[in-house]
PDB file of C-alpha atoms in Angstrom:
ATOM      1  CA  MET A   1       0.307   0.054  -0.146  1.00 51.00           C
ATOM      2  CA  GLY A   2       1.371   3.405  -1.049  1.00 56.00           C
ATOM      3  CA  GLU A   3       2.653   6.682   1.158  1.00 60.00           C
ATOM      4  CA  GLU A   4      -1.164   8.328  -0.364  1.00 66.00           C
ATOM      5  CA  SER A   5      -2.628   5.428   0.304  1.00 93.00           C
ATOM      6  CA  GLN A   6      -2.128   5.630   3.829  1.00 96.00           C
ATOM      7  CA  ALA A   7      -2.678   9.207   4.062  1.00 96.00           C
ATOM      8  CA  GLU A   8      -6.000   9.125   3.031  1.00 97.00           C
ATOM      9  CA  PHE A   9      -7.382   6.443   5.276  1.00 98.00           C
ATOM     10  CA  MET A  10      -5.302   8.567   8.256  1.00 98.00           C
ATOM     11  CA  ARG A  11      -7.243  11.691   7.188  1.00 98.00           C
ATOM     12  CA  ARG A  12     -10.106  10.060   7.254  1.00 98.00           C
ATOM     13  CA  ALA A  13      -8.899   8.636  10.993  1.00 98.00           C
ATOM     14  CA  ILE A  14      -8.644  12.213  10.835  1.00 98.00           C
ATOM     15  CA  ARG A  15     -11.665  13.725   9.850  1.00 98.00           C
ATOM     16  CA  LEU A  16     -13.758  11.092  12.309  1.00 98.00           C
ATOM     17  CA  SER A  17     -13.047  12.621  14.931  1.00 98.00           C
ATOM     18  CA  SER A  18     -13.072  16.023  14.488  1.00 97.00           C
ATOM     19  CA  ASP A  19     -16.445  15.663  13.384  1.00 97.00           C
ATOM     20  CA  ASN A  20     -16.547  14.095  16.604  1.00 97.00           C
ATOM     21  CA  VAL A  21     -16.051  17.226  18.585  1.00 95.00           C
ATOM     22  CA  ARG A  22     -18.159  19.380  16.656  1.00 94.00           C
ATOM     23  CA  ARG A  23     -21.314  16.187  17.727  1.00 92.00           C
ATOM     24  CA  ALA A  24     -19.748  17.097  21.548  1.00 87.00           C
ATOM     25  CA  GLY A  25     -17.477  13.707  21.585  1.00 91.00           C
ATOM     26  CA  GLY A  26     -14.173  12.875  22.315  1.00 94.00           C
ATOM     27  CA  PRO A  27     -11.185  13.557  19.596  1.00 97.00           C
ATOM     28  CA  PHE A  28     -10.226  10.463  18.450  1.00 98.00           C
ATOM     29  CA  GLY A  29     -11.089   8.526  15.265  1.00 98.00           C
ATOM     30  CA  ALA A  30     -10.372   5.373  13.950  1.00 98.00           C
ATOM     31  CA  VAL A  31     -10.597   3.217  10.739  1.00 98.00           C
ATOM     32  CA  ILE A  32      -9.553  -0.484   9.897  1.00 98.00           C
ATOM     33  CA  VAL A  33      -8.764  -1.494   6.383  1.00 98.00           C
ATOM     34  CA  LYS A  34      -8.035  -5.028   4.650  1.00 97.00           C
ATOM     35  CA  GLY A  35      -7.449  -5.643   1.434  1.00 96.00           C
ATOM     36  CA  GLY A  36      -7.020  -1.692   0.367  1.00 96.00           C
ATOM     37  CA  GLN A  37     -10.465  -1.593   1.853  1.00 96.00           C
ATOM     38  CA  VAL A  38     -12.028   0.078   4.946  1.00 97.00           C
ATOM     39  CA  VAL A  39     -14.002  -2.709   6.784  1.00 98.00           C
ATOM     40  CA  GLY A  40     -14.420  -0.603   9.580  1.00 98.00           C
ATOM     41  CA  GLU A  41     -14.758   2.591  11.596  1.00 98.00           C
ATOM     42  CA  GLY A  42     -15.172   4.489  14.507  1.00 98.00           C
ATOM     43  CA  CYS A  43     -15.144   8.072  16.514  1.00 98.00           C
ATOM     44  CA  ASN A  44     -15.454   8.192  20.313  1.00 97.00           C
ATOM     45  CA  ARG A  45     -19.071   6.574  22.346  1.00 97.00           C
ATOM     46  CA  VAL A  46     -17.929   7.146  25.394  1.00 96.00           C
ATOM     47  CA  THR A  47     -20.020  10.083  26.642  1.00 95.00           C
ATOM     48  CA  ALA A  48     -22.730   9.113  23.984  1.00 95.00           C
ATOM     49  CA  THR A  49     -23.572   6.045  25.160  1.00 96.00           C
ATOM     50  CA  HIS A  50     -22.375   5.996  28.420  1.00 96.00           C
ATOM     51  CA  ASP A  51     -19.755   3.012  27.865  1.00 97.00           C
ATOM     52  CA  PRO A  52     -16.016   3.785  28.745  1.00 96.00           C
ATOM     53  CA  THR A  53     -14.946   1.673  26.459  1.00 97.00           C
ATOM     54  CA  ALA A  54     -16.672   2.839  23.505  1.00 97.00           C
ATOM     55  CA  HIS A  55     -12.804   4.587  22.686  1.00 98.00           C
ATOM     56  CA  ALA A  56     -12.996   5.073  18.702  1.00 98.00           C
ATOM     57  CA  GLU A  57     -10.165   1.791  18.319  1.00 98.00           C
ATOM     58  CA  ILE A  58     -12.500  -0.105  20.046  1.00 98.00           C
ATOM     59  CA  VAL A  59     -16.081   0.501  17.950  1.00 98.00           C
ATOM     60  CA  ALA A  60     -13.864   0.233  15.126  1.00 98.00           C
ATOM     61  CA  ILE A  61     -12.990  -3.172  15.628  1.00 98.00           C
ATOM     62  CA  ARG A  62     -16.958  -4.129  16.682  1.00 98.00           C
ATOM     63  CA  ASP A  63     -17.326  -2.414  13.656  1.00 98.00           C
ATOM     64  CA  ALA A  64     -15.033  -4.039  11.672  1.00 98.00           C
ATOM     65  CA  CYS A  65     -16.024  -7.936  13.449  1.00 98.00           C
ATOM     66  CA  ARG A  66     -19.822  -6.754  12.817  1.00 98.00           C
ATOM     67  CA  ARG A  67     -19.306  -6.368   8.854  1.00 98.00           C
ATOM     68  CA  LEU A  68     -16.601  -8.738   8.678  1.00 98.00           C
ATOM     69  CA  SER A  69     -18.491 -11.539  10.400  1.00 98.00           C
ATOM     70  CA  THR A  70     -15.133 -12.598  12.709  1.00 98.00           C
ATOM     71  CA  PHE A  71     -13.690 -12.185  15.684  1.00 97.00           C
ATOM     72  CA  ASP A  72     -10.705 -12.102  13.743  1.00 98.00           C
ATOM     73  CA  LEU A  73      -9.003  -9.414  11.505  1.00 98.00           C
ATOM     74  CA  SER A  74      -5.732 -10.980  10.719  1.00 98.00           C
ATOM     75  CA  GLY A  75      -4.898  -8.791   7.348  1.00 98.00           C
ATOM     76  CA  ALA A  76      -6.311  -5.902   8.373  1.00 98.00           C
ATOM     77  CA  GLU A  77      -4.663  -2.769   9.590  1.00 98.00           C
ATOM     78  CA  ILE A  78      -5.808   0.327  11.852  1.00 98.00           C
ATOM     79  CA  TYR A  79      -5.531   4.003  11.355  1.00 98.00           C
ATOM     80  CA  THR A  80      -6.434   6.161  14.353  1.00 98.00           C
ATOM     81  CA  SER A  81      -6.145   9.509  15.272  1.00 98.00           C
ATOM     82  CA  CYS A  82      -4.233   9.153  18.796  1.00 98.00           C
ATOM     83  CA  GLU A  83      -1.718   6.405  19.261  1.00 97.00           C
ATOM     84  CA  PRO A  84      -3.631   3.975  21.350  1.00 97.00           C
ATOM     85  CA  CYS A  85      -4.569   3.738  24.965  1.00 97.00           C
ATOM     86  CA  PRO A  86      -3.679   0.512  27.144  1.00 96.00           C
ATOM     87  CA  MET A  87      -7.207  -1.276  26.677  1.00 97.00           C
ATOM     88  CA  CYS A  88      -7.540  -0.513  23.342  1.00 98.00           C
ATOM     89  CA  LEU A  89      -3.505  -1.234  22.678  1.00 97.00           C
ATOM     90  CA  ALA A  90      -4.818  -4.631  24.392  1.00 97.00           C
ATOM     91  CA  ALA A  91      -7.957  -5.073  21.898  1.00 98.00           C
ATOM     92  CA  ILE A  92      -5.757  -4.736  18.761  1.00 98.00           C
ATOM     93  CA  TYR A  93      -3.906  -7.104  19.773  1.00 98.00           C
ATOM     94  CA  TRP A  94      -6.520  -9.601  20.729  1.00 98.00           C
ATOM     95  CA  ALA A  95      -8.045  -8.875  16.896  1.00 98.00           C
ATOM     96  CA  ARG A  96      -4.785  -9.289  15.334  1.00 98.00           C
ATOM     97  CA  LEU A  97      -4.976  -5.772  13.214  1.00 98.00           C
ATOM     98  CA  GLU A  98      -1.075  -6.351  11.826  1.00 98.00           C
ATOM     99  CA  ARG A  99       0.265  -2.801  12.319  1.00 98.00           C
ATOM    100  CA  ILE A 100      -1.115  -0.035  13.666  1.00 98.00           C
ATOM    101  CA  HIS A 101      -0.428   3.717  12.850  1.00 98.00           C
ATOM    102  CA  PHE A 102      -1.663   6.928  14.408  1.00 98.00           C
ATOM    103  CA  ALA A 103      -1.473  10.519  14.386  1.00 98.00           C
ATOM    104  CA  ASN A 104      -1.199  12.049  17.709  1.00 97.00           C
ATOM    105  CA  THR A 105       0.850  11.444  20.238  1.00 96.00           C
ATOM    106  CA  LYS A 106      -0.278  10.032  23.960  1.00 94.00           C
ATOM    107  CA  GLU A 107       1.939  12.724  24.538  1.00 95.00           C
ATOM    108  CA  ASP A 108      -0.484  14.891  22.854  1.00 96.00           C
ATOM    109  CA  ALA A 109      -3.304  13.092  24.270  1.00 95.00           C
ATOM    110  CA  ALA A 110      -2.563  13.814  27.875  1.00 93.00           C
ATOM    111  CA  ALA A 111      -1.916  17.781  26.913  1.00 94.00           C
ATOM    112  CA  VAL A 112      -5.459  17.637  26.536  1.00 94.00           C
ATOM    113  CA  ASP A 113      -6.391  16.437  29.411  1.00 92.00           C
ATOM    114  CA  PHE A 114      -6.626  12.685  28.138  1.00 92.00           C
ATOM    115  CA  ASP A 115      -3.625  11.090  30.312  1.00 87.00           C
ATOM    116  CA  ASP A 116      -3.710   7.889  30.534  1.00 91.00           C
ATOM    117  CA  HIS A 117       0.114   8.021  32.565  1.00 90.00           C
ATOM    118  CA  PHE A 118      -1.484   6.725  35.400  1.00 93.00           C
ATOM    119  CA  ILE A 119      -2.509   3.555  33.991  1.00 94.00           C
ATOM    120  CA  TYR A 120       0.274   2.386  31.794  1.00 90.00           C
ATOM    121  CA  GLU A 121       2.162   2.763  36.096  1.00 93.00           C
ATOM    122  CA  GLU A 122      -0.466   0.686  37.170  1.00 94.00           C
ATOM    123  CA  ILE A 123       0.562  -1.687  34.177  1.00 93.00           C
ATOM    124  CA  GLY A 124       3.972  -2.459  35.705  1.00 93.00           C
ATOM    125  CA  ARG A 125       3.534  -2.958  39.841  1.00 96.00           C
ATOM    126  CA  ASP A 126       2.906  -5.869  41.111  1.00 95.00           C
ATOM    127  CA  PRO A 127      -0.858  -6.282  41.436  1.00 94.00           C
ATOM    128  CA  ALA A 128      -0.985  -6.171  45.122  1.00 94.00           C
ATOM    129  CA  ASP A 129       0.090  -2.851  45.286  1.00 96.00           C
ATOM    130  CA  ARG A 130      -1.676  -1.242  43.197  1.00 95.00           C
ATOM    131  CA  ALA A 131      -4.767   1.747  44.020  1.00 96.00           C
ATOM    132  CA  ILE A 132      -8.384  -1.124  42.834  1.00 95.00           C
ATOM    133  CA  PRO A 133      -7.865  -3.860  44.948  1.00 94.00           C
ATOM    134  CA  ARG A 134      -7.971  -7.356  44.160  1.00 94.00           C
ATOM    135  CA  ASN A 135     -10.106  -9.986  45.884  1.00 95.00           C
ATOM    136  CA  GLN A 136     -10.395 -12.910  44.290  1.00 95.00           C
ATOM    137  CA  LEU A 137     -13.688 -15.550  45.247  1.00 97.00           C
ATOM    138  CA  LEU A 138     -14.858 -19.419  45.133  1.00 96.00           C
ATOM    139  CA  ARG A 139     -12.181 -19.791  42.335  1.00 96.00           C
ATOM    140  CA  ASP A 140     -12.824 -23.812  43.505  1.00 96.00           C
ATOM    141  CA  GLU A 141     -16.902 -23.185  41.761  1.00 95.00           C
ATOM    142  CA  ALA A 142     -15.902 -21.323  39.052  1.00 97.00           C
ATOM    143  CA  ILE A 143     -12.452 -23.921  37.294  1.00 97.00           C
ATOM    144  CA  LYS A 144     -15.552 -26.044  36.658  1.00 96.00           C
ATOM    145  CA  ALA A 145     -16.314 -23.251  33.616  1.00 96.00           C
ATOM    146  CA  PHE A 146     -12.686 -24.055  32.077  1.00 95.00           C
ATOM    147  CA  GLU A 147     -13.070 -27.763  32.645  1.00 94.00           C
ATOM    148  CA  ASP A 148     -16.455 -27.908  30.263  1.00 94.00           C
ATOM    149  CA  TRP A 149     -14.760 -25.880  28.377  1.00 92.00           C
ATOM    150  CA  THR A 150     -11.672 -27.913  27.964  1.00 92.00           C
ATOM    151  CA  ALA A 151     -13.948 -31.171  27.341  1.00 93.00           C
ATOM    152  CA  HIS A 152     -16.142 -29.336  25.414  1.00 91.00           C
ATOM    153  CA  ALA A 153     -15.980 -30.786  21.124  1.00 90.00           C
ATOM    154  CA  GLY A 154     -17.296 -27.481  19.433  1.00 89.00           C
ATOM    155  CA  ARG A 155     -15.121 -24.814  21.676  1.00 86.00           C
ATOM    156  CA  ILE A 156     -14.220 -22.479  18.741  1.00 86.00           C
ATOM    157  CA  ARG A 157     -10.639 -21.127  20.292  1.00 82.00           C
ATOM    158  CA  TYR A 158      -9.300 -17.742  19.942  1.00 81.00           C
TER     159      TYR A 158
END
């Protein structure tokens, strides 16, 4: 794929972010491309949908998976108006996207009050030292679902 195509896909992601600001949404947009075609797109919908996971990248991944009827986006790339946050980065890996193209950096986002630095720090901490306490309960009961999954002949691996 040539630079002009990449620039156009990025411009589309940027346009989604700018349009979303005019609708009172967050300044983030994302486009997923496979085989030179846009297969998914999204903008930040956190406040519009009251969903803290509705970041542009997540919305675009959901859109692409719905359109392609798959949970595996191997062979696809994401163009996003800003460097992905930790949650979106994890979703990109789970979706098996092959490349991330971004415009603004996480430092640019922090400068306008979208600072994920705290989350990056939390991930690196020992779980006992994190801000949100953890408490494991009823593992002996919950493990049964994993055992059932392992024995299930029709399971779909992902």
